[in-house]
Short mmCIF file of C-alpha atoms and ligand atoms in Angstrom, two decimals:
data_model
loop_
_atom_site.label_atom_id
_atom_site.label_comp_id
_atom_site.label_asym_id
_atom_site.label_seq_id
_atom_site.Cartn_x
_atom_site.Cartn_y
_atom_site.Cartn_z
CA UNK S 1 -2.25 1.37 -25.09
CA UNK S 2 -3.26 4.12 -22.36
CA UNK S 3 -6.05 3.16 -20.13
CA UNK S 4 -8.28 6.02 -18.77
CA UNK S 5 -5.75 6.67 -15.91
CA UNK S 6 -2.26 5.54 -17.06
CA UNK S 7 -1.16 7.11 -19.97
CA UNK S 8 1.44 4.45 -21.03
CA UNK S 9 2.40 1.17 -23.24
CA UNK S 10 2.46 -2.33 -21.95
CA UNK S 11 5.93 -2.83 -21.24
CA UNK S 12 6.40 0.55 -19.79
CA UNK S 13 5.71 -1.13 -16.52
CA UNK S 14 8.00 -3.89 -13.92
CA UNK S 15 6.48 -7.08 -13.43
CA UNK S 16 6.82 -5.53 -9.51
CA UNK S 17 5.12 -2.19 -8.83
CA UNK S 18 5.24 -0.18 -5.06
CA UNK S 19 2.58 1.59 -4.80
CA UNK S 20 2.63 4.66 -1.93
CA UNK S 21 -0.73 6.70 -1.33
CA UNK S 22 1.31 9.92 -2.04
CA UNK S 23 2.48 10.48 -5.75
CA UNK S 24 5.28 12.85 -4.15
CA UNK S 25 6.34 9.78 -2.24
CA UNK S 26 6.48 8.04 -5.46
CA UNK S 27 8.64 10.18 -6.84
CA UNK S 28 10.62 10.09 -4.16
CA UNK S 29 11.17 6.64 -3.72
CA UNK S 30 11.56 6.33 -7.45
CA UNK S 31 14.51 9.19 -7.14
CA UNK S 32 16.18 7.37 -4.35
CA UNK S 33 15.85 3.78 -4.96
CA UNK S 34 15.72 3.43 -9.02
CA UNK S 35 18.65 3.58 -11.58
CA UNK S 36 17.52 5.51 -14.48
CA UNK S 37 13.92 6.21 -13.02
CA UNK S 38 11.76 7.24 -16.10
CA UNK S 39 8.26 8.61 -16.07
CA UNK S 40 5.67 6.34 -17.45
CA UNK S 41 2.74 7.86 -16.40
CA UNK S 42 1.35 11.50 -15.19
CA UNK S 43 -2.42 11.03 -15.81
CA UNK S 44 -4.13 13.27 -13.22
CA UNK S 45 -0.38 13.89 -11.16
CA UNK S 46 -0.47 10.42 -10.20
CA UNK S 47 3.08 9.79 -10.57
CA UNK S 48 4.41 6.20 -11.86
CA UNK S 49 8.08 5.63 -12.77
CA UNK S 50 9.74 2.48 -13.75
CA UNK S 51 13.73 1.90 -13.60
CA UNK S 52 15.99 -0.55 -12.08
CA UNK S 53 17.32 -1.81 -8.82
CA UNK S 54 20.48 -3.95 -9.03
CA UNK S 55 19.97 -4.52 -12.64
CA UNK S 56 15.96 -5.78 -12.05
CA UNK S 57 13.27 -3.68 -13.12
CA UNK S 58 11.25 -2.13 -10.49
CA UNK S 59 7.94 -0.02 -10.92
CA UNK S 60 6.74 2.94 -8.55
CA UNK S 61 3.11 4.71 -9.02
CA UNK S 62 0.89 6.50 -6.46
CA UNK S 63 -2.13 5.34 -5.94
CA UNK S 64 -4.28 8.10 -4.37
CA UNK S 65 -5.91 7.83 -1.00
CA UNK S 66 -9.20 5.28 -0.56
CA UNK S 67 -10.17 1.90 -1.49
CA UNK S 68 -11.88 3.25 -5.02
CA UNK S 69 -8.54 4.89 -5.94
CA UNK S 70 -6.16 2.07 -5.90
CA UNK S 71 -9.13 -0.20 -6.76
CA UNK S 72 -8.82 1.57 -10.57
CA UNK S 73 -4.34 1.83 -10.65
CA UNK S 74 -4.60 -1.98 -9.48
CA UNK S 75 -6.75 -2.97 -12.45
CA UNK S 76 -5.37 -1.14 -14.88
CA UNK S 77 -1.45 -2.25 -13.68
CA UNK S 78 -3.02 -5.97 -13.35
CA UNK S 79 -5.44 -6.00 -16.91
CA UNK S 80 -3.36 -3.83 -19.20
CA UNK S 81 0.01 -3.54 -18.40
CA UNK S 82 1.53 -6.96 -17.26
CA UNK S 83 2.11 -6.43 -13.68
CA UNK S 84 1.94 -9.18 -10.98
CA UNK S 85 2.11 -8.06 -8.27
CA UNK S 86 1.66 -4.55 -6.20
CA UNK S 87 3.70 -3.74 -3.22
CA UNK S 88 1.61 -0.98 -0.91
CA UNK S 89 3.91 0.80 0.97
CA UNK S 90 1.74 3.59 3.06
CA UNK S 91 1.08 4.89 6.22
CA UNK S 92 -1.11 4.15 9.03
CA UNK S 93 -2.34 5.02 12.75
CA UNK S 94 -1.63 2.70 14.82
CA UNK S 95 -4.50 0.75 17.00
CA UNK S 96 -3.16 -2.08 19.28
CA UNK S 97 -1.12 -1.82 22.32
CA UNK S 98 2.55 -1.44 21.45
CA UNK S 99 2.40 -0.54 17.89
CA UNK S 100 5.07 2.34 18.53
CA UNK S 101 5.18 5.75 15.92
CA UNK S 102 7.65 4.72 13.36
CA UNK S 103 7.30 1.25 13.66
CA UNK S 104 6.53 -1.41 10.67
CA UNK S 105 3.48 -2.67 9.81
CA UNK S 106 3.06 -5.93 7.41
CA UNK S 107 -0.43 -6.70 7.15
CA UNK S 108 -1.10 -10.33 6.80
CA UNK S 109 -5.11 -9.07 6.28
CA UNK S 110 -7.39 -6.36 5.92
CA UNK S 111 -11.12 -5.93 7.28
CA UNK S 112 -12.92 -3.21 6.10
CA UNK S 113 -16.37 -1.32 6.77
CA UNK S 114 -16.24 -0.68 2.69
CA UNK S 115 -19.19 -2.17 0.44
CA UNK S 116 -17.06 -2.45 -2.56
CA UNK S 117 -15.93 -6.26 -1.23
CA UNK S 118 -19.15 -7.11 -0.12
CA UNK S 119 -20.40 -7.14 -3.65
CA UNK S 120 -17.40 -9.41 -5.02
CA UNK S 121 -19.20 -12.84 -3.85
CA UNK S 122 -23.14 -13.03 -3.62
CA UNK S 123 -23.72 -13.51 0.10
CA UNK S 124 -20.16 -13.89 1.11
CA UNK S 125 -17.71 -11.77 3.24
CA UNK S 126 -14.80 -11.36 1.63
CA UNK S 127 -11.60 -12.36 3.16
CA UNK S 128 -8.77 -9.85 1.98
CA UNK S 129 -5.53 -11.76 2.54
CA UNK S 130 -2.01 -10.61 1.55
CA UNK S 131 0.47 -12.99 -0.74
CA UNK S 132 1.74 -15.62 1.56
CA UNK S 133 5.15 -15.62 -0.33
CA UNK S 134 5.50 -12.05 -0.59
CA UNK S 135 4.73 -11.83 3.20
CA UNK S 136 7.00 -14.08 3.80
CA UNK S 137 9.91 -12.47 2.10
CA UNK S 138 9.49 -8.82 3.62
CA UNK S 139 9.37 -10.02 7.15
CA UNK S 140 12.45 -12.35 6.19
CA UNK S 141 13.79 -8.91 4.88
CA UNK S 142 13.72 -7.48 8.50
CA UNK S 143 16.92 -7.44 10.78
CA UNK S 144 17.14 -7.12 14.58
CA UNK S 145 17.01 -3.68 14.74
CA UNK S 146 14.20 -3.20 12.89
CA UNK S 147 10.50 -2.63 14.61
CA UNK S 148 7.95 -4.66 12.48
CA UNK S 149 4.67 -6.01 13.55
CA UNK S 150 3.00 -8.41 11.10
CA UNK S 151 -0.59 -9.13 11.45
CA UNK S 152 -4.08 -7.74 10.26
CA UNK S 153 -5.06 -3.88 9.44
CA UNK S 154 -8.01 -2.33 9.21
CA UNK S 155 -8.95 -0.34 6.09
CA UNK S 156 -11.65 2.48 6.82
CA UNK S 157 -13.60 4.29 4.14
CA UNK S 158 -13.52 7.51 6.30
CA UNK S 159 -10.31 9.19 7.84
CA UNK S 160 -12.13 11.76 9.96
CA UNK S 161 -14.99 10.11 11.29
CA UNK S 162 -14.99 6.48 13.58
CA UNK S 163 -18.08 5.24 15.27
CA UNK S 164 -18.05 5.36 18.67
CA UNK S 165 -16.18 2.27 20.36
CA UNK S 166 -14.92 0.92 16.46
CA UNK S 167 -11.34 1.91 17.25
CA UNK S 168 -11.40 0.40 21.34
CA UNK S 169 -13.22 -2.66 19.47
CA UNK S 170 -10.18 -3.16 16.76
CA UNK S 171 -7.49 -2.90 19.79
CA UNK S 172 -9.16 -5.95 21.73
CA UNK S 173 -9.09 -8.18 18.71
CA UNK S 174 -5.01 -7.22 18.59
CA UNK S 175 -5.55 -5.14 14.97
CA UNK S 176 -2.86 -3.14 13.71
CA UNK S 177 -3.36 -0.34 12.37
CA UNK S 178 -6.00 1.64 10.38
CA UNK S 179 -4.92 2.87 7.02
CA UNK S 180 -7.95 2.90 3.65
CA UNK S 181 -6.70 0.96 1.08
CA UNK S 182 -5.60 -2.64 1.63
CA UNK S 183 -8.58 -4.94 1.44
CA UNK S 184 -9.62 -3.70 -2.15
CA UNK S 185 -6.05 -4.24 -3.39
CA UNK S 186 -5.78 -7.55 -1.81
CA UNK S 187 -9.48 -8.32 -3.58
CA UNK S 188 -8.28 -6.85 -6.83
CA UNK S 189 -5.37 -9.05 -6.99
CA UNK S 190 -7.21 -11.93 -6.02
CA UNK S 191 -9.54 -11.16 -8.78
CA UNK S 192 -6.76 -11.13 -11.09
CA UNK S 193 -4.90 -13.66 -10.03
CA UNK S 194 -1.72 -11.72 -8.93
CA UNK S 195 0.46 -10.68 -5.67
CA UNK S 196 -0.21 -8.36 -3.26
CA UNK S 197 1.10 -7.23 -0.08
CA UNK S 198 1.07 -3.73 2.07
CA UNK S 199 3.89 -2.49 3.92
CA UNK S 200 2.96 0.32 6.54
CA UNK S 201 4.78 2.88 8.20
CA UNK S 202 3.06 3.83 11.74
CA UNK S 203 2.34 7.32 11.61
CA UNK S 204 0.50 8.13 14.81
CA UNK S 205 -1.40 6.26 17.11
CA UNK S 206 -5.00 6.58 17.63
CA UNK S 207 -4.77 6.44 21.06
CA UNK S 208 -1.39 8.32 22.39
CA UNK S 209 -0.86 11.30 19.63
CA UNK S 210 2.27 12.36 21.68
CA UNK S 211 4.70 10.78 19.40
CA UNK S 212 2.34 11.90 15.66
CA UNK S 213 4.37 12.67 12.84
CA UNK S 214 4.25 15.73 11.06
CA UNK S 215 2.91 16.17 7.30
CA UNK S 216 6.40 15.78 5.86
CA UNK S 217 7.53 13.34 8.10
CA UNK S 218 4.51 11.31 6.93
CA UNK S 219 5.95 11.63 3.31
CA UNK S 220 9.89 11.35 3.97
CA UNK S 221 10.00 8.36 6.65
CA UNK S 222 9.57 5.06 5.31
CA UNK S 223 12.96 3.24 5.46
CA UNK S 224 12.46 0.03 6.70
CA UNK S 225 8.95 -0.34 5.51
CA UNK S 226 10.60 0.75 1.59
CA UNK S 227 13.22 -1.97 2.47
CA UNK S 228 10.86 -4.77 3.36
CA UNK S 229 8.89 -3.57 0.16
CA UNK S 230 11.89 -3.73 -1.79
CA UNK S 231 12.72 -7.58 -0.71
CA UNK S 232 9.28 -8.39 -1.62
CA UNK S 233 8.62 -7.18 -4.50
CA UNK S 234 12.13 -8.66 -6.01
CA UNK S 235 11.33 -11.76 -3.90
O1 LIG F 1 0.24 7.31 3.32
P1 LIG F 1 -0.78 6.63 2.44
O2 LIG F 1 -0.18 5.55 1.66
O3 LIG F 1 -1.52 7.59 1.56
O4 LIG F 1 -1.84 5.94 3.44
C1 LIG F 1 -2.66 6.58 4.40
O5 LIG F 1 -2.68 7.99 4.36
C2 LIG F 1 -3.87 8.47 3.70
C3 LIG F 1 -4.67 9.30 4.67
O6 LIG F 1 -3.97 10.40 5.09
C4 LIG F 1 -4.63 7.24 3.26
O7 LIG F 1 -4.31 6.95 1.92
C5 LIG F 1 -4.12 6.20 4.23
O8 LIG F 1 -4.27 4.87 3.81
O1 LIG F 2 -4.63 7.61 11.41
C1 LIG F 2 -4.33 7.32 10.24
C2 LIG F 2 -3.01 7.44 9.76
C3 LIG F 2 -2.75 7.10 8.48
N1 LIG F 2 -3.76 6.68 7.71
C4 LIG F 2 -5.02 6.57 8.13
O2 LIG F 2 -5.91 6.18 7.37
N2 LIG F 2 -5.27 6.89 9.40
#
């Protein structure tokens, strides 16, 4: 039965989705990482494809960019089709000290200057927490080589506008990275009952833009962050 943004059946859909900002990145992940990828879904170019990885199905969609985007592919995926659980796998710009251009980002938590949580519990701010188990497997996932920092994010409504001293305030209290969708997808699987976790690659850093990846670079290099993604969601 096609919901108003995924034109497909239940059962079209893994149990296990990733879920990249970029519907190009979908496809490209799906192209690289899924036997037999098949396209389940093309409702406004928002690219989902399900297939198999090592003989276990495996879901990839887009999800747009901002927290009202992936707030509507999460409850459709979670309501409609089945799925339990929704691995982000993104970017984002890098706030604290150290948090190196390239780098992995597993965010344990999300705050948020976004109203939509604040209306989930009357008088309550929400606390948007990843999956413990599936947090557990993608930094379990990492090997020595690999740069991953796991810890909270911050998901911002805008992209081009930052009060004055938000960002320097974020970098004392040792967040992350800044990226806009995490804390409604942790809420909406909370609401539902399901898994979530995001995996981020660090893109740029909002305060040293020396090292800044380019466009495509932002939509070709993920490899560790797709590999911790991958552990988790098969976890
Ligand atoms: O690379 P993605 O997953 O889209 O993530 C980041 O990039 C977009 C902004 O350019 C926002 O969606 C932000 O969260
Ligand atoms: O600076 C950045 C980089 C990626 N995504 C964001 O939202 N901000």
């Amino acid at each position: 039965m096609a919901t108003p943004h995924i034109d497909a059946e239940p059962g079209d859909f893994a149990p296990a989705v990733l879920m990249p900002g970029d519907p190009r990145r979908a496809q490209r992940i799906a192209e690289q990482l899924l036997d037999r990828p098949r396209l389940v879904t093309d409702v406004r170019g928002m690219l989902g494809f399900t297939g198999q990885v090592d003989g276990r199905p495996l879901s990839v969609m887009g999800s747009g960019m901002g927290q009202p985007s992936i707030s509507i592919y999460a409850t459709e995926l979670f309501r409609v089709f089945g799925v339990e659980r929704i691995i982000r796998v993104g970017t984002c710009g890098g706030i604290a000290d150290g948090v190196e251009v390239g780098s992995t980002v597993v965010a344990l938590g999300a705050h948020t200057d976004s109203a939509m949580n604040q209306q989930r519990i009357p008088g309550i701010n929400f606390s948007a927490v990843a999956s413990f188990g599936l947090a557990r497997a993608a930094v379990e996932a990492a090997g020595p080589g690999d740069r991953v920092h796991v810890g909270t994010v911050v998901s911002r409504d805008h992209f081009y506008f930052t009060p004055a001293g938000q960002s320097e305030a974020l970098a004392a209290y040792g967040v992350l990275g800044v990226e806009m969708e995490t804390a409604a997808l942790y809420a909406v699987a909370a609401e539902f009952h399901r898994e979530a976790l995001t995996v981020l690659t660090v893109s740029d850093h909002l305060f040293d833009h020396s090292s800044d990846m380019t466009a495509q670079e932002r939509e070709t290099t993920f490899q560790t962050s797709l590999r911790l993604a991958v552990a988790a969601a098969l976890s």
